[in-house]
């Protein structure tokens, strides 16, 4: 079974509290990859998520 990346609208559902701008930024960073979307904490800012996942 092949799992394809989510599109923007599907991905944005992972971040209901983000502004539309931040949803787009998150999509640009994560590319709609389900595993990456799951790893981001919707209760943290994008900056906090990136810092905790990459540093």
Coordinates of N, CA and C in Angstrom, one line a residue:
X1 N 0.8 -1.2 0.0 CA 0.0 0.0 0.0 C 0.9 1.2 0.0
X2 N 0.6 2.2 -0.9 CA 1.3 3.4 -1.0 C 0.5 4.5 -0.3
X3 N 1.2 5.2 0.6 CA 0.6 6.4 1.3 C 1.2 7.6 0.6
X4 N 0.3 8.4 0.1 CA 0.7 9.7 -0.5 C 0.6 10.8 0.4
X5 N 1.3 11.9 0.2 CA 1.2 13.1 1.0 C -0.2 13.7 1.0
X6 N -0.6 14.3 2.1 CA -1.9 15.0 2.1 C -1.8 16.3 1.3
X7 N -2.9 16.8 0.8 CA -2.9 18.1 0.2 C -3.0 19.2 1.3
X8 N -3.0 20.4 0.9 CA -3.0 21.5 1.9 C -4.2 21.4 2.8
X9 N -5.4 21.2 2.2 CA -6.6 21.2 3.0 C -6.6 20.1 4.1
X10 N -6.2 18.9 3.6 CA -6.1 17.8 4.6 C -5.1 18.0 5.7
X11 N -4.0 18.6 5.3 CA -2.9 18.9 6.2 C -3.3 19.9 7.2
X12 N -4.1 20.9 6.8 CA -4.4 22.0 7.7 C -5.3 21.6 8.8
X13 N -6.0 20.4 8.6 CA -6.9 19.9 9.7 C -6.1 19.4 10.9
X14 N -4.8 19.2 10.8 CA -3.9 18.9 11.9 C -3.7 20.1 12.8
X15 N -3.9 21.3 12.3 CA -3.6 22.5 13.1 C -4.8 23.4 13.1
X16 N -5.8 23.0 13.8 CA -7.1 23.8 13.8 C -6.9 25.2 14.5
X17 N -5.9 25.4 15.3 CA -5.7 26.6 16.0 C -4.8 27.6 15.4
X18 N -4.1 27.1 14.3 CA -3.1 27.9 13.6 C -3.9 28.9 12.7
X19 N -3.3 30.0 12.4 CA -3.9 31.0 11.4 C -3.7 30.3 10.0
X20 N -4.4 30.8 9.1 CA -4.2 30.3 7.7 C -2.8 30.5 7.2
X21 N -2.2 31.6 7.6 CA -0.8 31.8 7.2 C 0.1 30.7 7.8
X22 N -0.1 30.4 9.1 CA 0.8 29.4 9.8 C 0.5 28.0 9.3
X23 N -0.8 27.8 8.9 CA -1.1 26.5 8.3 C -0.3 26.3 7.0
X24 N -0.2 27.4 6.2 CA 0.5 27.3 4.9 C 2.0 27.1 5.2
X25 N 2.6 27.8 6.2 CA 4.0 27.6 6.6 C 4.2 26.2 7.0
X26 N 3.4 25.7 7.9 CA 3.5 24.3 8.3 C 3.5 23.3 7.1
X27 N 2.6 23.6 6.2 CA 2.5 22.7 5.0 C 3.8 22.8 4.2
X28 N 4.3 24.0 4.1 CA 5.6 24.2 3.3 C 6.7 23.5 4.0
X29 N 6.8 23.4 5.3 CA 7.8 22.7 6.0 C 7.6 21.2 6.0
X30 N 6.4 20.8 6.2 CA 6.2 19.3 6.4 C 5.8 18.6 5.1
X31 N 5.3 19.4 4.1 CA 5.0 18.8 2.8 C 3.9 17.8 2.8
X32 N 3.0 17.8 3.8 CA 1.9 17.0 3.8 C 2.2 15.5 4.1
X33 N 3.4 15.2 4.6 CA 3.8 13.9 4.9 C 3.1 13.5 6.2
X34 N 2.3 12.5 6.2 CA 1.6 12.1 7.4 C 2.4 12.0 8.7
X35 N 3.5 11.3 8.6 CA 4.4 11.1 9.8 C 4.9 12.4 10.4
X36 N 5.3 13.3 9.5 CA 5.7 14.6 9.9 C 4.6 15.5 10.5
X37 N 3.4 15.4 9.9 CA 2.3 16.1 10.5 C 2.0 15.6 11.9
X38 N 2.0 14.3 12.1 CA 1.7 13.7 13.3 C 2.8 14.1 14.4
X39 N 4.0 14.3 14.0 CA 5.0 14.7 15.0 C 4.9 16.1 15.5
X40 N 4.3 17.0 14.7 CA 4.2 18.4 15.1 C 3.1 18.4 16.2
X41 N 3.3 19.2 17.2 CA 2.3 19.4 18.3 C 1.5 20.7 17.9
X42 N 0.2 20.5 17.7 CA -0.7 21.6 17.3 C -0.8 22.6 18.4
X43 N -0.4 22.3 19.6 CA -0.5 23.3 20.7 C 0.7 24.1 20.9
X44 N 1.7 23.8 20.1 CA 3.0 24.6 20.1 C 3.1 25.4 18.8
X45 N 3.8 26.5 18.9 CA 4.0 27.3 17.7 C 4.9 26.6 16.7
X46 N 4.9 27.1 15.5 CA 5.8 26.5 14.5 C 7.2 26.6 14.9
X47 N 7.6 27.7 15.5 CA 9.0 27.9 15.9 C 9.4 26.9 17.0
X48 N 8.5 26.7 17.9 CA 8.7 25.7 19.0 C 8.8 24.3 18.5
X49 N 8.0 23.9 17.5 CA 8.0 22.6 16.9 C 9.3 22.4 16.2
X50 N 9.7 23.3 15.4 CA 10.9 23.2 14.6 C 12.1 23.1 15.5
X51 N 12.2 23.9 16.6 CA 13.3 23.9 17.5 C 13.3 22.6 18.2
X52 N 12.2 22.0 18.7 CA 12.2 20.8 19.4 C 12.5 19.6 18.6
X53 N 12.2 19.7 17.3 CA 12.4 18.5 16.4 C 13.8 18.5 15.7
X54 N 14.4 19.7 15.6 CA 15.7 19.7 14.8 C 16.9 20.1 15.6
X55 N 16.7 20.6 16.8 CA 17.9 21.0 17.6 C 18.2 20.0 18.6

